XYZ file of C-alpha atoms in Angstrom:
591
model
C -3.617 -8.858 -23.063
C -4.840 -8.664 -19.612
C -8.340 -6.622 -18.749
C -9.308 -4.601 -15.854
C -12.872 -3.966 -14.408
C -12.631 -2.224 -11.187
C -14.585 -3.279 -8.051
C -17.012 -1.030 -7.863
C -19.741 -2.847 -6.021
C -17.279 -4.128 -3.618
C -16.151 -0.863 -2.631
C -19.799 0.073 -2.238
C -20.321 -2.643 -0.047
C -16.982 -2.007 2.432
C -17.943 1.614 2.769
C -20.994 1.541 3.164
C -22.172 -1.829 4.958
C -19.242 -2.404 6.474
C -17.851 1.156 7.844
C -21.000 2.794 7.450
C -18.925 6.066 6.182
C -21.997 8.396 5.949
C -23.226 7.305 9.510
C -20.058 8.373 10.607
C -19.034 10.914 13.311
C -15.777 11.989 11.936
C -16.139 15.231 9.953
C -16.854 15.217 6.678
C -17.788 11.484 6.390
C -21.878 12.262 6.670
C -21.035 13.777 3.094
C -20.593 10.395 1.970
C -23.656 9.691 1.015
C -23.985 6.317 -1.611
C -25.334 8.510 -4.720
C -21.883 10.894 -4.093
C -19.127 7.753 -3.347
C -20.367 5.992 -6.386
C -20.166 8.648 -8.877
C -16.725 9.441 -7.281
C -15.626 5.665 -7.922
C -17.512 5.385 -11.373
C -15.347 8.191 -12.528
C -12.329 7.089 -11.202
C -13.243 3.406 -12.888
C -14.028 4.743 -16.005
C -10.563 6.736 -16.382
C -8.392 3.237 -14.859
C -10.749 1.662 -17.390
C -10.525 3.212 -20.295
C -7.221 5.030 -20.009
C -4.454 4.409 -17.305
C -5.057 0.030 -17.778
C -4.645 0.047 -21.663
C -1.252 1.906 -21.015
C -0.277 -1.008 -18.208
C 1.737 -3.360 -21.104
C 2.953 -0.405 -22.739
C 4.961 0.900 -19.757
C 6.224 -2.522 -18.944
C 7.556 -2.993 -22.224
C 8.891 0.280 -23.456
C 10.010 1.672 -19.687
C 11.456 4.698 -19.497
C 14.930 6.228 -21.177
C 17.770 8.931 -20.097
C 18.935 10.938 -23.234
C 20.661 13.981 -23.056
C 19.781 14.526 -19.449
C 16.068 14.034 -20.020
C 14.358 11.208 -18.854
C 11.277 10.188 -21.134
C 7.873 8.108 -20.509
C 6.532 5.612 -22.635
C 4.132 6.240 -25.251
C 1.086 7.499 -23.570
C 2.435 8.081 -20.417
C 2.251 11.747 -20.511
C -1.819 12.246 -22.025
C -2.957 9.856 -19.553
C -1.265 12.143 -16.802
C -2.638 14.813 -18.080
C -6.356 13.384 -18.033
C -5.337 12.462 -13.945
C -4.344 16.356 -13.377
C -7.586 17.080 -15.684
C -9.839 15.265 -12.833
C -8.135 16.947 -9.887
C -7.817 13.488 -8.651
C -4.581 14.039 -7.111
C -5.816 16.825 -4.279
C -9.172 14.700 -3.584
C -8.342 15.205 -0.102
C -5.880 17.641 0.209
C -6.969 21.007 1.780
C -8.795 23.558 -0.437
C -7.083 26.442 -0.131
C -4.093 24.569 -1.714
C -6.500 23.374 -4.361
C -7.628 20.317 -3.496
C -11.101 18.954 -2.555
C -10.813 18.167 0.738
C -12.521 14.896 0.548
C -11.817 12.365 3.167
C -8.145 10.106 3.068
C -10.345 6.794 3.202
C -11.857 8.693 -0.630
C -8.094 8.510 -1.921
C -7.673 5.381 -0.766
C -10.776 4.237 -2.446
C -9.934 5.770 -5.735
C -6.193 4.783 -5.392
C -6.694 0.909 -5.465
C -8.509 1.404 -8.514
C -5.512 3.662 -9.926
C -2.615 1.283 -8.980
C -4.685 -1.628 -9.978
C -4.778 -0.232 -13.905
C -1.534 1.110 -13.628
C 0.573 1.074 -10.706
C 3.934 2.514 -12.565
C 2.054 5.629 -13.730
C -0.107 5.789 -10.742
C 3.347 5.945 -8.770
C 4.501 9.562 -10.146
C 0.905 11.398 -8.736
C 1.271 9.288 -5.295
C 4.944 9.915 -4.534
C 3.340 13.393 -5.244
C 0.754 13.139 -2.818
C 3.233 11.918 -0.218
C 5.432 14.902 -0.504
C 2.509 17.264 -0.351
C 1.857 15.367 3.231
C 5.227 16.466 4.474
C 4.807 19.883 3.417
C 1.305 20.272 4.664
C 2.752 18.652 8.338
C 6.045 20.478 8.708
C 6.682 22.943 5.917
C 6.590 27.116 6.740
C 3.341 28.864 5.615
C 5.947 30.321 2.785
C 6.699 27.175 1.474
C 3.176 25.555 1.681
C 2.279 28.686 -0.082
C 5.102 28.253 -2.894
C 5.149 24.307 -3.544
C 1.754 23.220 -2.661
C -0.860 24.382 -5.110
C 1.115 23.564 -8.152
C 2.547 20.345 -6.441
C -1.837 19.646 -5.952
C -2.311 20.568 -9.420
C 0.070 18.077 -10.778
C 2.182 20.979 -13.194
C 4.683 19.918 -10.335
C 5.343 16.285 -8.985
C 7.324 15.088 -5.766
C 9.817 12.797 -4.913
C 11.456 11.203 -1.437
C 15.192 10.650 -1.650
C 16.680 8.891 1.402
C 18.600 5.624 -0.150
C 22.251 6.174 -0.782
C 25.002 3.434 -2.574
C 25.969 2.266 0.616
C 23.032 2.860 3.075
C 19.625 1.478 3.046
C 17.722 1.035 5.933
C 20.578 2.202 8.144
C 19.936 5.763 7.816
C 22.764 6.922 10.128
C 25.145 5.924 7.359
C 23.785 8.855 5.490
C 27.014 10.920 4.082
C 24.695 13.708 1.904
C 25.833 17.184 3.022
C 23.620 20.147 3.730
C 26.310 23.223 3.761
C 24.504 26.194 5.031
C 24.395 29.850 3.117
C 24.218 33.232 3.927
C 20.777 33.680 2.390
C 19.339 30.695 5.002
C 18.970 27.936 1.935
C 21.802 25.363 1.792
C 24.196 23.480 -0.521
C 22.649 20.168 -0.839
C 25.774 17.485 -1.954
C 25.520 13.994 -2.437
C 24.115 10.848 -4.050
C 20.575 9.259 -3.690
C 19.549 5.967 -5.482
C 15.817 4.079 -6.009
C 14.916 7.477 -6.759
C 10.707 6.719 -7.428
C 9.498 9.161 -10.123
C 13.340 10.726 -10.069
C 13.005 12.411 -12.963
C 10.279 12.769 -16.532
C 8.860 14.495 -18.921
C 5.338 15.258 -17.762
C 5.110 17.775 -15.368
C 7.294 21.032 -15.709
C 8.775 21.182 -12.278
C 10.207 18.317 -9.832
C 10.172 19.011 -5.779
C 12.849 16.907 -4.043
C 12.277 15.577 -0.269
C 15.996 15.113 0.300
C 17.209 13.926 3.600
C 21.349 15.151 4.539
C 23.335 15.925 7.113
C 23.793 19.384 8.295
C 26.245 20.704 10.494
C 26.412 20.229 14.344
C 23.339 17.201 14.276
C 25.895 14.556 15.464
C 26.192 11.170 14.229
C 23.258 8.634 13.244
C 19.628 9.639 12.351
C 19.522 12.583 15.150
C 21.990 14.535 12.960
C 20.010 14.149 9.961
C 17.700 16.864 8.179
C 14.578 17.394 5.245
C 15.251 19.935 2.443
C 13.194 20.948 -0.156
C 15.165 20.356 -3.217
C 13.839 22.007 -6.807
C 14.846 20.507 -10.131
C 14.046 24.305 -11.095
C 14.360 26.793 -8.719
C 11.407 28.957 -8.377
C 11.106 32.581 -7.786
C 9.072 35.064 -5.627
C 6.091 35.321 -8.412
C 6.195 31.373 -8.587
C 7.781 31.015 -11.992
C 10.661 28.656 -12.839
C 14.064 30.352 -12.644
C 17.083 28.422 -13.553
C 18.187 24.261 -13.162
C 19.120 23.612 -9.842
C 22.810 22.005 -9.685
C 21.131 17.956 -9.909
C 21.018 15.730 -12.317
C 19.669 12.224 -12.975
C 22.685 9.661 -13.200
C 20.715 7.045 -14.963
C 17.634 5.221 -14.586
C 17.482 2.176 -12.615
C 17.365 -1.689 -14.750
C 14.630 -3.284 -12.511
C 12.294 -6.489 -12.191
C 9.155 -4.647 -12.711
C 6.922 -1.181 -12.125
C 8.929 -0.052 -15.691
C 6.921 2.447 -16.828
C 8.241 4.195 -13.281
C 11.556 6.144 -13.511
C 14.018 4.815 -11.063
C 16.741 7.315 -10.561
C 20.009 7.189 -9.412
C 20.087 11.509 -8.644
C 23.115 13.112 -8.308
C 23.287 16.546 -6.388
C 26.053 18.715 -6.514
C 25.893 21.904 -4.642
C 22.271 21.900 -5.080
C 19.921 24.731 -3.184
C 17.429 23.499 -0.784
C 15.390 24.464 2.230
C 15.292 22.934 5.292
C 11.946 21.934 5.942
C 10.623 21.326 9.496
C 13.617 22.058 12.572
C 17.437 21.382 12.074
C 18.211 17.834 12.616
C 14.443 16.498 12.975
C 14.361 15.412 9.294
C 13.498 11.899 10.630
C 10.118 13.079 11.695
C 9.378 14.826 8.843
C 10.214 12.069 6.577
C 8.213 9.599 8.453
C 4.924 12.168 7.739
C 5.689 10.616 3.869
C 6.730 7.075 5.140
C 3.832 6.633 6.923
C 1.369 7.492 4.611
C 3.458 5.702 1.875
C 3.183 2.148 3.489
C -0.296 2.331 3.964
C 0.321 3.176 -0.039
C 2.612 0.065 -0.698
C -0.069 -1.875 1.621
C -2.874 -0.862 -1.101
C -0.589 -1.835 -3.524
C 0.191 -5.263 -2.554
C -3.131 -5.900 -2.720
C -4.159 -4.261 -5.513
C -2.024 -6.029 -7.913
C -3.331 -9.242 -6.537
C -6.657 -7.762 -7.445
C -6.018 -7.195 -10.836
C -4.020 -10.525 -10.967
C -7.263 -12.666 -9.821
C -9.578 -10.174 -12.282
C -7.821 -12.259 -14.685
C -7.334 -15.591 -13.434
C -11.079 -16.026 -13.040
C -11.770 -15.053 -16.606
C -8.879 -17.508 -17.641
C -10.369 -20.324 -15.392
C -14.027 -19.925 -16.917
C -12.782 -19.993 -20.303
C -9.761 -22.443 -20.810
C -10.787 -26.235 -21.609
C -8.617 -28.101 -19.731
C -9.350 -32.114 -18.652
C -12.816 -33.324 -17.395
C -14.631 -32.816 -13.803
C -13.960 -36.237 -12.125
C -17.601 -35.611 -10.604
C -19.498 -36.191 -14.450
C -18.970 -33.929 -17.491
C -19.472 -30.081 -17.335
C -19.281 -29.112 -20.864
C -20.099 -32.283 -22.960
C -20.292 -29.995 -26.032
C -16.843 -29.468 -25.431
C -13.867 -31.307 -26.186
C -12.789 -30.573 -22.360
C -14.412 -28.745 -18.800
C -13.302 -25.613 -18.667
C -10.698 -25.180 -15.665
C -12.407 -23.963 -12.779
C -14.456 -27.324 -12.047
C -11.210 -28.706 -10.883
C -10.545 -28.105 -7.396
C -7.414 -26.745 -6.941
C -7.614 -24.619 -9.560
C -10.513 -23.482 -7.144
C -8.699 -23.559 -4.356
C -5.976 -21.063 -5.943
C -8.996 -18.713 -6.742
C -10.845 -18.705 -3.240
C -7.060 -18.277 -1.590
C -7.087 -14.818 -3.999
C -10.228 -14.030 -3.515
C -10.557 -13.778 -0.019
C -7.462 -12.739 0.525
C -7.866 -9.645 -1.573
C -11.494 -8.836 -0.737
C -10.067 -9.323 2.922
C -7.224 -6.683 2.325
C -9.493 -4.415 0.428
C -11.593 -3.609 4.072
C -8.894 -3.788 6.156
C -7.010 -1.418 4.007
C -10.217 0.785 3.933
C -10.424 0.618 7.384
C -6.873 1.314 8.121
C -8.156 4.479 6.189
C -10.779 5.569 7.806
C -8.761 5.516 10.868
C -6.128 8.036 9.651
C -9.139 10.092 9.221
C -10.453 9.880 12.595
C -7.006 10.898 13.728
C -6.181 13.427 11.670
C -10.180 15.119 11.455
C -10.730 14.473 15.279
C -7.607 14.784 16.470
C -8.689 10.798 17.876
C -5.537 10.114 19.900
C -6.855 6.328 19.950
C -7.420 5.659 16.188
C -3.790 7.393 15.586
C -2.380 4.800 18.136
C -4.150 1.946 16.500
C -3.439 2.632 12.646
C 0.049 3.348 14.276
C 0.335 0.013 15.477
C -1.393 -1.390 12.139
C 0.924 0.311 10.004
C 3.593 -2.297 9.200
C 0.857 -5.192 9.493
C -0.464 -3.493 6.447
C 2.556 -2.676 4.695
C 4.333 -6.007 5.356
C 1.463 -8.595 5.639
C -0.251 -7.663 2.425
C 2.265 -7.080 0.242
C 3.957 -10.626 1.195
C 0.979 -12.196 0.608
C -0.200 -9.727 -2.359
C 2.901 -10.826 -4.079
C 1.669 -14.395 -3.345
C -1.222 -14.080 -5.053
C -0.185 -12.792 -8.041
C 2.133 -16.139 -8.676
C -0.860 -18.001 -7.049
C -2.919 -16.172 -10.576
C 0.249 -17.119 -13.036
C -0.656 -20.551 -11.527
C -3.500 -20.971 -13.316
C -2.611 -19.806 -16.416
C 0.208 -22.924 -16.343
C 2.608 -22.152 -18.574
C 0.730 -19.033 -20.412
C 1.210 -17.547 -16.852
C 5.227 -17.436 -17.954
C 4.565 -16.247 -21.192
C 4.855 -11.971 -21.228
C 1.473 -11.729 -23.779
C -0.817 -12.628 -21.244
C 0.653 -10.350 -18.679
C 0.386 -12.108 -15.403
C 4.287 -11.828 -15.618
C 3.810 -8.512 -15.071
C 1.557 -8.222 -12.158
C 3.747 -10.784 -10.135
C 6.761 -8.665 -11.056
C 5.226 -5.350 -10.095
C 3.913 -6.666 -7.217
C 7.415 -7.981 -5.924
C 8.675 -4.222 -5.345
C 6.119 -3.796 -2.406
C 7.472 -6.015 -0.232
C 10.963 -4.479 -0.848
C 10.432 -0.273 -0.871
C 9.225 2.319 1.798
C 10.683 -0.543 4.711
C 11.314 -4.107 3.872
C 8.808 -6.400 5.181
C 11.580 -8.132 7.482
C 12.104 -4.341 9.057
C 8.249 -3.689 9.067
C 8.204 -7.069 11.195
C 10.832 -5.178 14.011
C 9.375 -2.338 13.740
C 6.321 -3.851 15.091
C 7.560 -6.265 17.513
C 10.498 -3.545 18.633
C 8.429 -0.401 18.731
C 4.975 -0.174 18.336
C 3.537 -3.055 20.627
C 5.362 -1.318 23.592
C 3.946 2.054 22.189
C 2.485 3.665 25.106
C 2.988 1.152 27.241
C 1.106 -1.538 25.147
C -2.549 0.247 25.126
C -2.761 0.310 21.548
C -2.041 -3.635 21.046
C -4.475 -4.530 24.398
C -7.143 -2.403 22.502
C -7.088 -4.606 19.345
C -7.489 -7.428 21.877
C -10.465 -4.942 23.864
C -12.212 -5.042 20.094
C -11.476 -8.445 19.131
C -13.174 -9.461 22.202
C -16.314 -7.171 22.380
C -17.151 -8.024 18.439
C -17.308 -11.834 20.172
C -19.498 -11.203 23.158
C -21.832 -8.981 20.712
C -22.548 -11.436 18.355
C -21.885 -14.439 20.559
C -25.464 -15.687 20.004
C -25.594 -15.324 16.512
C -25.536 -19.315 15.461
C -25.208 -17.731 11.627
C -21.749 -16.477 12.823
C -20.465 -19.540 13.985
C -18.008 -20.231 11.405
C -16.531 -16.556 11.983
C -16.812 -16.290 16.197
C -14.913 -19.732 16.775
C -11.927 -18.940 14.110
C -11.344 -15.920 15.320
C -11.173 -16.182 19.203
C -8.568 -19.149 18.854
C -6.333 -16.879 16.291
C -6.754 -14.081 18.825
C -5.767 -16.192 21.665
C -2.556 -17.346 19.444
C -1.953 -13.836 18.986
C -1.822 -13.001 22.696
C 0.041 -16.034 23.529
C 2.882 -14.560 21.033
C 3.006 -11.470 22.451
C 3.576 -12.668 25.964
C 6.134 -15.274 24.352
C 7.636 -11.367 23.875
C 7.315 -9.915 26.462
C 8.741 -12.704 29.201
C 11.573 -13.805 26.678
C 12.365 -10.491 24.689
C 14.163 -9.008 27.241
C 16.261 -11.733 28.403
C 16.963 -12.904 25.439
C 16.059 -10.286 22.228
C 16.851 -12.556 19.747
C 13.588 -14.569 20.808
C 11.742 -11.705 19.843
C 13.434 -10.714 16.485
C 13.869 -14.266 15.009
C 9.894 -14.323 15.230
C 8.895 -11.072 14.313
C 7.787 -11.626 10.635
C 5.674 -14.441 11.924
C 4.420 -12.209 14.622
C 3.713 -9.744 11.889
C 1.745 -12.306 9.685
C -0.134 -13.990 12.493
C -1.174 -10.251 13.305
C -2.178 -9.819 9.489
C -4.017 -13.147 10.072
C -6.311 -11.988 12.865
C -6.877 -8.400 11.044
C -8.459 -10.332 8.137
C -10.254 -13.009 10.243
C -11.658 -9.579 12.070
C -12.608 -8.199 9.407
C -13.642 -10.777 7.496
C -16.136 -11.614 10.834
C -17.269 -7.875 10.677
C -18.027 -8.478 6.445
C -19.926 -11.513 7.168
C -22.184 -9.808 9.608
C -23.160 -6.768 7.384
C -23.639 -9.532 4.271
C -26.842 -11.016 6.396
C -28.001 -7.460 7.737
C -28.391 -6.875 3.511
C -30.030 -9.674 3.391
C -32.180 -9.689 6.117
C -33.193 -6.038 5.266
C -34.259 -7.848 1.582
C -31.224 -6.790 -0.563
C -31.779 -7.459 -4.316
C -28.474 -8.865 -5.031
C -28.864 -12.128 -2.540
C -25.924 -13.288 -5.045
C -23.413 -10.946 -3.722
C -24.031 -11.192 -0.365
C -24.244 -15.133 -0.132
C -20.934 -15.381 -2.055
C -19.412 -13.049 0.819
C -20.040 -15.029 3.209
C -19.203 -18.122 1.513
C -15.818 -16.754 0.809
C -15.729 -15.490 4.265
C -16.226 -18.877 5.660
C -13.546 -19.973 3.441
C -10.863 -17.736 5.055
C -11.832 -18.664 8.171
C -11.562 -22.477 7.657
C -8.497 -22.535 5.224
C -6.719 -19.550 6.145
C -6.994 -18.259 9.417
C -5.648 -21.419 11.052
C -2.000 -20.545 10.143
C -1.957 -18.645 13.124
C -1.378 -21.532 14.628
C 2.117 -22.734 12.492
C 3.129 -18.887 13.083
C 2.717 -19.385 16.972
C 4.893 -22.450 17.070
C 7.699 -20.955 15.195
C 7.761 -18.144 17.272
C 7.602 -20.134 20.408
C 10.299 -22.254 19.120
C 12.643 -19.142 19.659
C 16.012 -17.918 18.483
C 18.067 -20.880 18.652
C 17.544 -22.795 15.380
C 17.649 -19.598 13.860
C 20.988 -18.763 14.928
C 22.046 -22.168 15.426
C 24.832 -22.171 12.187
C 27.927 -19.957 12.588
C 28.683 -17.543 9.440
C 31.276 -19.831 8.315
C 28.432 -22.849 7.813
C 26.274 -21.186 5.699
């Protein structure tokens, strides 16, 4: 049975010696004081700990089951969810006078790695939650924000997104759902959804629908296509629960992993629901959820690798497994235990610095949402704009990655379901898959957001790459950070204006590249981060921290991304400057 200890200390560290959070100008960061953050995350730790991670095998294992129209949770499910809407820990920062806490995103963020680390099914039916409370808060009518919201904050109600359909995915034009309207302004919501997150269950009394359909007179494709609020029950003027709405759950989905989640296939038949936002602008209200939710599946990429290497470490120190070919470690021993052998240390330091890596990024990706939404910072909404689908796409391929990297070095108790690494690598594997496949995250960058606004937001990455050089170019300690990173930067420019001479002439050059694009961008991020890490380790130390053994194995596993990861911005660069054509060199027939 796998353990989980969250990473308290490390989220200490990226907070506070990394982004500084309480030094902060965006509002309500100075708040943020050390004492406060750490009894936040202690709390949150202590419930993952204690509560949501023991639950982790039993959701995998039982799943969840459709009888009589009801869809339960496995054993447990339900108290634990009921100790998360105890906390308030779903409206930590969601507005007060919906009753939440008003804390900053980055907070959430914080406390949400440690949730979908112990439990990423369960954690799924309170963040699907939060998502939909997004949309509402961005584009719903003071009347509905005032008749959703505070019971959606407080959990009695959950949320859902419904976009997929049978026969359309990512092509959202496809959509066939109707929205028929009535007399009394509502409409008749008819049609099928599938991959329904959190469809349906038997925990909170009420479930709010986010259901995108076609109403009258939009047109064809996405521009005809609108956002209705969709109640299992519908609710009346006081805000009680008045009778079913016409939906129904057609069964729960058979899937690879997250089981403890219920997948819904959700049938609606005549259904009321709002419209939420304008007629026929549902695609920008959706994308208020989407957004947020891949930064979400981002988090969760990584944090399964987390929880994954958590365990791989304590397997490595305590399996006795062949002798160090350097001299005997353990000559009490019939064996060394694993993690004298190199590669097995080579698997660790790839997850280690990987996820550590992801962890700031993610966290800074965070605090830049803030800045936009608390400052109105039209910069920092650009930027996380742009970073979006490098977060979403790069860390969960590589999250994923991990994980198997962890089963690794288990050998063949890694395959066996007792030890449970199964189950983080199967978990993990949705991420890359929901909210946007990675290979559409990869167009979406290369198609839309490095032209964004004329390219500003990409040439300011560059702008910051570049000053954080010049700043510290004197610093000998940094070497092994400045040099790595200004020759994956320059690989990273020399892509993008592979792009932007070929892409027009020839789009195909463009798109055939895009997911290495996307994971030479992911690259850099980490190096960049990884740089900025490395520098607040030795301020610690230099200012006489107390735990020299933290800080020195940050920078030693800093150094290690630099010299054994970062370079694969180089392979990316030469596949993408290789170009379309041995891509689409076969014809359909000669595959």
């Amino acid at each position: 049975m796998p353990s989980y200890t969250a990473p308290t200390k490390d989220l200490h560290f990226v907070l506070h010696d990394v982004l500084q959070v309480s030094a902060s100008d965006v509002p309500g960061y100075g708040d943020l004081e050390p004492d406060f953050t750490s009894a936040v995350i202690e709390e949150a730790a202590k419930l993952a700990q204690d509560v949501l991670a023991p639950l982790n095998a039993v959701g995998d294992s039982q799943g969840c089951r459709l009888e009589n129209g009801v869809v339960y949770t496995p054993d447990g499910f339900k108290a634990a969810f009921d100790e998360i809407k105890a906390g308030g820990w779903n409206g930590l920062d969601i507005p007060e006078e919906f009753g939440g806490q008003n804390l900053p995103y980055l907070m959430g963020s914080a406390v949400g790695e440690i949730f979908v680390s112990a439990n990423m099914a369960l954690n799924m039916y309170q963040g699907l939650t939060h998502g939909a409370i997004s949309a509402i808060l961005a584009h719903g009518s003071e009347a509905q924000k005032a008749k959703f919201l505070p019971k959606m904050v407080a959990l009695d109600w959950t949320g859902t997104m419904n976009l997929t359909e049978p026969h359309c995915g990512t092509d959202l034009g496809m959509m066939r759902t109707k929205a028929e309207p009535s007399d009394d302004g509502s409409y008749k919501i008819t049609g099928q959804k599938i991959f329904i997150s959190a469809g349906d269950h038997d925990m909170a009394e009420n479930v709010i629908h986010l259901v995108l359909a076609k109403a009258p007179g939009g047109g064809e494709g996405t521009k005809g296509i609108s956002l209705f609020i969709v109640p299992k029950f519908l609710v009346n003027e006081d805000g009680s629960l008045g009778p079913r709405n016409l939906l129904s759950v057609g069964k729960i989905e058979e899937k690879m992993g997250i089981h403890g989640n219920s997948t819904c296939v959700m049938n609606y038949d005549g259904a009321t629901g709002y419209l939420i936002g304008d007629l026929h602008k549902g695609m920008r209200a959706m994308f208020t959820m989407m957004n947020e939710a891949r930064i979400g599946v981002g988090l969760q990429g990584y944090a399964q690798a987390a929880v994954a290497y958590e365990n791989a470490v304590a397997y490595a120190i305590d399996r006795l497994q062949g002798r160090d070919v350097t001299g005997v470690k353990n000559p009490a021993g019939p064996a060394d235990p694993l993690i004298v052998h190199p590669d097995i240390r080579r698997m660790l330091m790839d997850q280690k610095s990987f996820v550590e890596g992801a962890r700031a990024f993610t966290m800074w990706g965070a605090s830049l949402i803030d800045r936009a939404h608390r400052m109105g910072d039209k910069e920092a909404d650009g930027l996380i704009s742009l970073l979006t689908p490098v977060i979403k796409g790069f860390l969960t391929d590589k999250g994923f990655e991990m994980c198997v990297q962890a089963q690794q070095v288990y050998g063949g108790h890694g395959y066996i379901e007792e030890w449970g690494m199964s189950q983080f690598a199967r978990d993990a594997r949705i991420a890359m898959i929901y909210e946007g496949a990675n290979g559409v995250q990869a167009l979406d960058l290369v198609g839309r957001k490095l032209a964004q606004d004329g390219g500003k937001h990409v040439m300011a990455f560059f702008a910051m790459v570049k000053d954080f050089l010049k700043e510290n170019e004197g610093d000998a300690r940094l070497e092994g950070f400045l040099g790595p990173l200004k020759s994956a930067s320059k690989d990273l420019q020399a892509a993008g204006m592979f792009f932007m001479e070929r892409g027009m002439k020839s789009p195909n050059d463009a798109l055939a590249g895009s997911s290495d694009f996307m994971h030479l961008f992911g690259h850099v991020c980490l190096g960049l981060i990884w740089a900025r890490m490395a520098k607040a380790a030795y301020a610690a130390l230099d200012a006489g921290a107390s735990d020299r053994d933290f800080y020195e194995a940050k920078i030693a596993t800093g150094r290690y991304y630099m010299a054994r990861q970062l370079p694969a911005t180089g392979m990316h660069l030469a596949r993408i400057q290789s170009g379309a054509d041995p891509v689409m060199a076969l014809g359909a027939e000669q595959f």
